[in-house]
Amino acid sequence: MKRILPLLLLSAASMQASAVSPYLNKVWEYRPAPGQFVNLLPEYEEGDTEEDIISKAEEAICFERMPGMISLGAYGGYVTVAFDHPVVNAHGKYDFRIFGNSFVTDETTASAEPGIVLVSRDVNGNGLPDDPWYELAGSEYNNPKTLHDFNISYFRPDPSATPNPDGDNSTITDAHYIRFSTNDPAMAEGYIARNVFHTQSYWPEWLDDDTLSFSGALLPDNVTETDGVFSSAPFPWGYADNQPNVDEKGFSLDWAVDDEGKPVVLTHADFIRIYTAECRQMGLLGEESTEISGGEDLHPDAVYSPEWPENPDVPGSVSRIEIADWALLTSHGGVMTLRLSETVEFNLYSAAGREAMRFSLAEGTHSIDITSLPSGIYILRGGSKTLKITR
């Protein structure tokens, strides 16, 4: 069994490193799916090239905490960003934040448009985001309603086609504006509708493609409709443009999983990618689309230890976690989130030593509601590991 060595967090000054910025510094790729804010956030001007739009996207979300905003459009649209330094894995802590424009008014009114976050390291050393990507597994990763192999293709609309208004909703000027097809039998195909509030083209005008295809994970439907009013509720944790910015605690590189869903150990991340992970139309609100307004490294002066365990057969690669037990991912709001590599029996004790809960969990990620317990300090014991938590 490989021993997991502690991460060494040192100040930049102690390493004689130059000052770094805590905010996003570069947009490497910006490829939105069609949507009502495409060509507006950022604004497309006649003759703009892809490089021009990437530069505008960079100006909108980089160099300051929340300087502006870009839209990723409907499902699959993505942006690839980076800081001016690697984001270090401060093991057991949140490492960075991604800001959006989500809000929650009350229990029945919310606007969360979750985007999945991926990270990558510059393994081949060429300075480009062309190495393997790892998903930061959020709260819905093991939800049986999450589809992990979802594919979608959008087809450029014919500008001479006759619009097909929605007779039941006067705000929809073309209910069949942009057609898409998917590999999900339950969804099969559908349309991005056009509305009266945004009359520009919803197709990325700087791209010559007549078909735009994306793949990834499709999160469970988070939308409810009551008397024609749509609300999209946030998930507990782990997605961009999901929780309001004031409530967004951040993302941890500890959550990284490979293509098989197995945890991996990352020393750091050089690149971050966010993509819209819902595929839903919401009437006059338009398609569900992830918006990004900035990003922040939560410990920009940290450096990673070269002694962190690597795969000795593949220089610069990562290792799967080999500790055969469990990890506490988050514990806030009365919910504990645990990730297990095997079945574990748990006991939760009060500070006075009284057993408060007993439960067994199988391999995977699980959320345990402890809101019924009195506030205080508790001891969580599972297998050979014991942790102190607060409620």
PDB file of C-alpha atoms in Angstrom, residues 106-251:
ATOM      1  CA  ASP A 106     -36.626  31.355  -1.219  1.00  0.00           C
ATOM      2  CA  GLU A 107     -37.457  27.660  -1.117  1.00  0.00           C
ATOM      3  CA  THR A 108     -39.485  27.892  -4.325  1.00  0.00           C
ATOM      4  CA  THR A 109     -37.506  30.436  -6.338  1.00  0.00           C
ATOM      5  CA  ALA A 110     -33.934  29.815  -7.434  1.00  0.00           C
ATOM      6  CA  SER A 111     -31.728  30.149 -10.482  1.00  0.00           C
ATOM      7  CA  ALA A 112     -28.918  27.597 -10.428  1.00  0.00           C
ATOM      8  CA  GLU A 113     -27.458  26.493 -13.762  1.00  0.00           C
ATOM      9  CA  PRO A 114     -24.831  23.948 -12.723  1.00  0.00           C
ATOM     10  CA  GLY A 115     -21.643  23.407 -14.652  1.00  0.00           C
ATOM     11  CA  ILE A 116     -19.292  20.469 -14.140  1.00  0.00           C
ATOM     12  CA  VAL A 117     -15.674  21.342 -13.346  1.00  0.00           C
ATOM     13  CA  LEU A 118     -12.705  19.411 -14.753  1.00  0.00           C
ATOM     14  CA  VAL A 119      -9.009  19.853 -14.020  1.00  0.00           C
ATOM     15  CA  SER A 120      -5.838  18.863 -15.838  1.00  0.00           C
ATOM     16  CA  ARG A 121      -2.087  18.944 -15.342  1.00  0.00           C
ATOM     17  CA  ASP A 122       0.498  19.815 -17.965  1.00  0.00           C
ATOM     18  CA  VAL A 123       1.940  16.307 -17.996  1.00  0.00           C
ATOM     19  CA  ASN A 124       3.680  16.574 -21.368  1.00  0.00           C
ATOM     20  CA  GLY A 125       5.189  19.959 -20.474  1.00  0.00           C
ATOM     21  CA  ASN A 126       4.117  21.780 -23.631  1.00  0.00           C
ATOM     22  CA  GLY A 127       2.145  24.446 -21.750  1.00  0.00           C
ATOM     23  CA  LEU A 128      -1.130  23.533 -23.491  1.00  0.00           C
ATOM     24  CA  PRO A 129      -4.382  22.032 -22.100  1.00  0.00           C
ATOM     25  CA  ASP A 130      -4.052  18.806 -24.087  1.00  0.00           C
ATOM     26  CA  ASP A 131      -3.468  16.272 -21.296  1.00  0.00           C
ATOM     27  CA  PRO A 132      -5.981  13.995 -19.514  1.00  0.00           C
ATOM     28  CA  TRP A 133      -8.862  15.678 -17.698  1.00  0.00           C
ATOM     29  CA  TYR A 134     -10.265  14.683 -14.322  1.00  0.00           C
ATOM     30  CA  GLU A 135     -13.762  15.521 -13.145  1.00  0.00           C
ATOM     31  CA  LEU A 136     -14.193  17.040  -9.704  1.00  0.00           C
ATOM     32  CA  ALA A 137     -16.974  14.744  -8.546  1.00  0.00           C
ATOM     33  CA  GLY A 138     -19.737  16.860  -7.020  1.00  0.00           C
ATOM     34  CA  SER A 139     -22.721  15.841  -4.932  1.00  0.00           C
ATOM     35  CA  GLU A 140     -24.575  14.236  -7.869  1.00  0.00           C
ATOM     36  CA  TYR A 141     -21.732  12.166  -9.262  1.00  0.00           C
ATOM     37  CA  ASN A 142     -23.154   8.897  -7.915  1.00  0.00           C
ATOM     38  CA  ASN A 143     -26.777   9.894  -8.312  1.00  0.00           C
ATOM     39  CA  PRO A 144     -28.357   7.146 -10.460  1.00  0.00           C
ATOM     40  CA  LYS A 145     -30.104   9.867 -12.484  1.00  0.00           C
ATOM     41  CA  THR A 146     -26.759  11.315 -13.619  1.00  0.00           C
ATOM     42  CA  LEU A 147     -25.845  10.176 -17.146  1.00  0.00           C
ATOM     43  CA  HIS A 148     -22.060   9.880 -17.469  1.00  0.00           C
ATOM     44  CA  ASP A 149     -21.880   9.215 -21.220  1.00  0.00           C
ATOM     45  CA  PHE A 150     -24.185  11.856 -22.657  1.00  0.00           C
ATOM     46  CA  ASN A 151     -23.636  13.111 -26.217  1.00  0.00           C
ATOM     47  CA  ILE A 152     -25.378  15.958 -28.008  1.00  0.00           C
ATOM     48  CA  SER A 153     -25.126  17.589 -31.436  1.00  0.00           C
ATOM     49  CA  TYR A 154     -26.584  20.979 -32.394  1.00  0.00           C
ATOM     50  CA  PHE A 155     -27.343  21.924 -35.995  1.00  0.00           C
ATOM     51  CA  ARG A 156     -26.880  25.421 -37.384  1.00  0.00           C
ATOM     52  CA  PRO A 157     -30.292  27.019 -38.013  1.00  0.00           C
ATOM     53  CA  ASP A 158     -31.371  28.042 -41.506  1.00  0.00           C
ATOM     54  CA  PRO A 159     -31.726  31.857 -41.388  1.00  0.00           C
ATOM     55  CA  SER A 160     -34.402  31.680 -44.115  1.00  0.00           C
ATOM     56  CA  ALA A 161     -36.548  29.134 -42.269  1.00  0.00           C
ATOM     57  CA  THR A 162     -40.042  30.210 -41.213  1.00  0.00           C
ATOM     58  CA  PRO A 163     -40.189  30.678 -37.418  1.00  0.00           C
ATOM     59  CA  ASN A 164     -42.471  28.397 -35.434  1.00  0.00           C
ATOM     60  CA  PRO A 165     -43.888  30.503 -32.546  1.00  0.00           C
ATOM     61  CA  ASP A 166     -45.227  28.924 -29.391  1.00  0.00           C
ATOM     62  CA  GLY A 167     -48.959  29.526 -29.414  1.00  0.00           C
ATOM     63  CA  ASP A 168     -49.140  29.094 -25.635  1.00  0.00           C
ATOM     64  CA  ASN A 169     -46.274  31.463 -24.855  1.00  0.00           C
ATOM     65  CA  SER A 170     -46.048  34.781 -26.692  1.00  0.00           C
ATOM     66  CA  THR A 171     -42.444  35.304 -25.534  1.00  0.00           C
ATOM     67  CA  ILE A 172     -41.228  32.349 -27.661  1.00  0.00           C
ATOM     68  CA  THR A 173     -40.806  33.570 -31.236  1.00  0.00           C
ATOM     69  CA  ASP A 174     -39.425  30.271 -32.572  1.00  0.00           C
ATOM     70  CA  ALA A 175     -39.918  27.081 -30.576  1.00  0.00           C
ATOM     71  CA  HIS A 176     -37.933  25.086 -33.171  1.00  0.00           C
ATOM     72  CA  TYR A 177     -35.062  27.513 -33.635  1.00  0.00           C
ATOM     73  CA  ILE A 178     -31.990  25.261 -33.206  1.00  0.00           C
ATOM     74  CA  ARG A 179     -32.430  21.500 -33.405  1.00  0.00           C
ATOM     75  CA  PHE A 180     -30.314  19.074 -31.399  1.00  0.00           C
ATOM     76  CA  SER A 181     -30.060  15.304 -31.159  1.00  0.00           C
ATOM     77  CA  THR A 182     -28.751  13.199 -28.273  1.00  0.00           C
ATOM     78  CA  ASN A 183     -27.838   9.610 -27.441  1.00  0.00           C
ATOM     79  CA  ASP A 184     -30.354   9.547 -24.571  1.00  0.00           C
ATOM     80  CA  PRO A 185     -33.427   7.531 -25.651  1.00  0.00           C
ATOM     81  CA  ALA A 186     -35.591   9.369 -23.125  1.00  0.00           C
ATOM     82  CA  MET A 187     -34.703  12.739 -24.637  1.00  0.00           C
ATOM     83  CA  ALA A 188     -33.746  11.752 -28.214  1.00  0.00           C
ATOM     84  CA  GLU A 189     -33.889  15.248 -29.713  1.00  0.00           C
ATOM     85  CA  GLY A 190     -35.219  18.712 -29.057  1.00  0.00           C
ATOM     86  CA  TYR A 191     -34.813  22.412 -29.794  1.00  0.00           C
ATOM     87  CA  ILE A 192     -33.242  25.555 -28.415  1.00  0.00           C
ATOM     88  CA  ALA A 193     -36.086  28.049 -28.530  1.00  0.00           C
ATOM     89  CA  ARG A 194     -35.723  31.720 -29.481  1.00  0.00           C
ATOM     90  CA  ASN A 195     -37.418  34.418 -27.405  1.00  0.00           C
ATOM     91  CA  VAL A 196     -38.393  38.067 -27.732  1.00  0.00           C
ATOM     92  CA  PHE A 197     -35.759  39.207 -25.236  1.00  0.00           C
ATOM     93  CA  HIS A 198     -32.757  38.172 -27.332  1.00  0.00           C
ATOM     94  CA  THR A 199     -33.053  38.631 -31.066  1.00  0.00           C
ATOM     95  CA  GLN A 200     -29.412  38.101 -32.109  1.00  0.00           C
ATOM     96  CA  SER A 201     -28.206  34.788 -33.481  1.00  0.00           C
ATOM     97  CA  TYR A 202     -27.886  32.129 -30.783  1.00  0.00           C
ATOM     98  CA  TRP A 203     -25.278  30.251 -32.845  1.00  0.00           C
ATOM     99  CA  PRO A 204     -21.610  31.206 -32.148  1.00  0.00           C
ATOM    100  CA  GLU A 205     -21.107  33.458 -35.172  1.00  0.00           C
ATOM    101  CA  TRP A 206     -17.296  33.287 -35.126  1.00  0.00           C
ATOM    102  CA  LEU A 207     -17.387  29.535 -35.782  1.00  0.00           C
ATOM    103  CA  ASP A 208     -17.748  28.062 -39.268  1.00  0.00           C
ATOM    104  CA  ASP A 209     -19.090  24.740 -37.987  1.00  0.00           C
ATOM    105  CA  ASP A 210     -22.555  23.692 -39.130  1.00  0.00           C
ATOM    106  CA  THR A 211     -22.679  21.092 -36.337  1.00  0.00           C
ATOM    107  CA  LEU A 212     -21.483  21.501 -32.763  1.00  0.00           C
ATOM    108  CA  SER A 213     -21.066  18.295 -30.735  1.00  0.00           C
ATOM    109  CA  PHE A 214     -20.337  17.897 -27.029  1.00  0.00           C
ATOM    110  CA  SER A 215     -20.078  15.012 -24.602  1.00  0.00           C
ATOM    111  CA  GLY A 216     -19.793  14.548 -20.873  1.00  0.00           C
ATOM    112  CA  ALA A 217     -22.069  13.970 -17.895  1.00  0.00           C
ATOM    113  CA  LEU A 218     -25.674  15.143 -17.779  1.00  0.00           C
ATOM    114  CA  LEU A 219     -26.777  16.069 -14.264  1.00  0.00           C
ATOM    115  CA  PRO A 220     -30.249  15.233 -12.929  1.00  0.00           C
ATOM    116  CA  ASP A 221     -33.025  17.669 -13.801  1.00  0.00           C
ATOM    117  CA  ASN A 222     -33.026  20.479 -11.210  1.00  0.00           C
ATOM    118  CA  VAL A 223     -35.992  22.415 -12.656  1.00  0.00           C
ATOM    119  CA  THR A 224     -39.504  22.695 -11.304  1.00  0.00           C
ATOM    120  CA  GLU A 225     -42.445  24.529 -12.900  1.00  0.00           C
ATOM    121  CA  THR A 226     -45.373  25.967 -10.970  1.00  0.00           C
ATOM    122  CA  ASP A 227     -48.130  27.768 -12.884  1.00  0.00           C
ATOM    123  CA  GLY A 228     -45.724  28.540 -15.718  1.00  0.00           C
ATOM    124  CA  VAL A 229     -42.999  29.860 -13.389  1.00  0.00           C
ATOM    125  CA  PHE A 230     -39.692  27.982 -13.587  1.00  0.00           C
ATOM    126  CA  SER A 231     -37.196  27.531 -10.769  1.00  0.00           C
ATOM    127  CA  SER A 232     -33.861  25.693 -10.952  1.00  0.00           C
ATOM    128  CA  ALA A 233     -32.622  24.569  -7.538  1.00  0.00           C
ATOM    129  CA  PRO A 234     -28.939  24.300  -6.590  1.00  0.00           C
ATOM    130  CA  PHE A 235     -27.329  20.967  -5.814  1.00  0.00           C
ATOM    131  CA  PRO A 236     -25.633  20.586  -2.402  1.00  0.00           C
ATOM    132  CA  TRP A 237     -22.052  21.159  -3.638  1.00  0.00           C
ATOM    133  CA  GLY A 238     -19.460  20.666  -6.342  1.00  0.00           C
ATOM    134  CA  TYR A 239     -20.678  22.642  -9.396  1.00  0.00           C
ATOM    135  CA  ALA A 240     -20.075  26.045 -10.958  1.00  0.00           C
ATOM    136  CA  ASP A 241     -22.912  28.604 -11.136  1.00  0.00           C
ATOM    137  CA  ASN A 242     -24.763  26.446  -8.630  1.00  0.00           C
ATOM    138  CA  GLN A 243     -24.668  28.052  -5.199  1.00  0.00           C
ATOM    139  CA  PRO A 244     -24.847  31.867  -4.893  1.00  0.00           C
ATOM    140  CA  ASN A 245     -21.344  33.356  -4.881  1.00  0.00           C
ATOM    141  CA  VAL A 246     -21.652  34.359  -1.222  1.00  0.00           C
ATOM    142  CA  ASP A 247     -22.340  30.716  -0.315  1.00  0.00           C
ATOM    143  CA  GLU A 248     -19.812  29.130  -2.669  1.00  0.00           C
ATOM    144  CA  LYS A 249     -17.163  27.443  -0.512  1.00  0.00           C
ATOM    145  CA  GLY A 250     -15.114  26.257  -3.449  1.00  0.00           C
ATOM    146  CA  PHE A 251     -13.726  23.163  -5.140  1.00  0.00           C
TER     147      PHE A 251
END
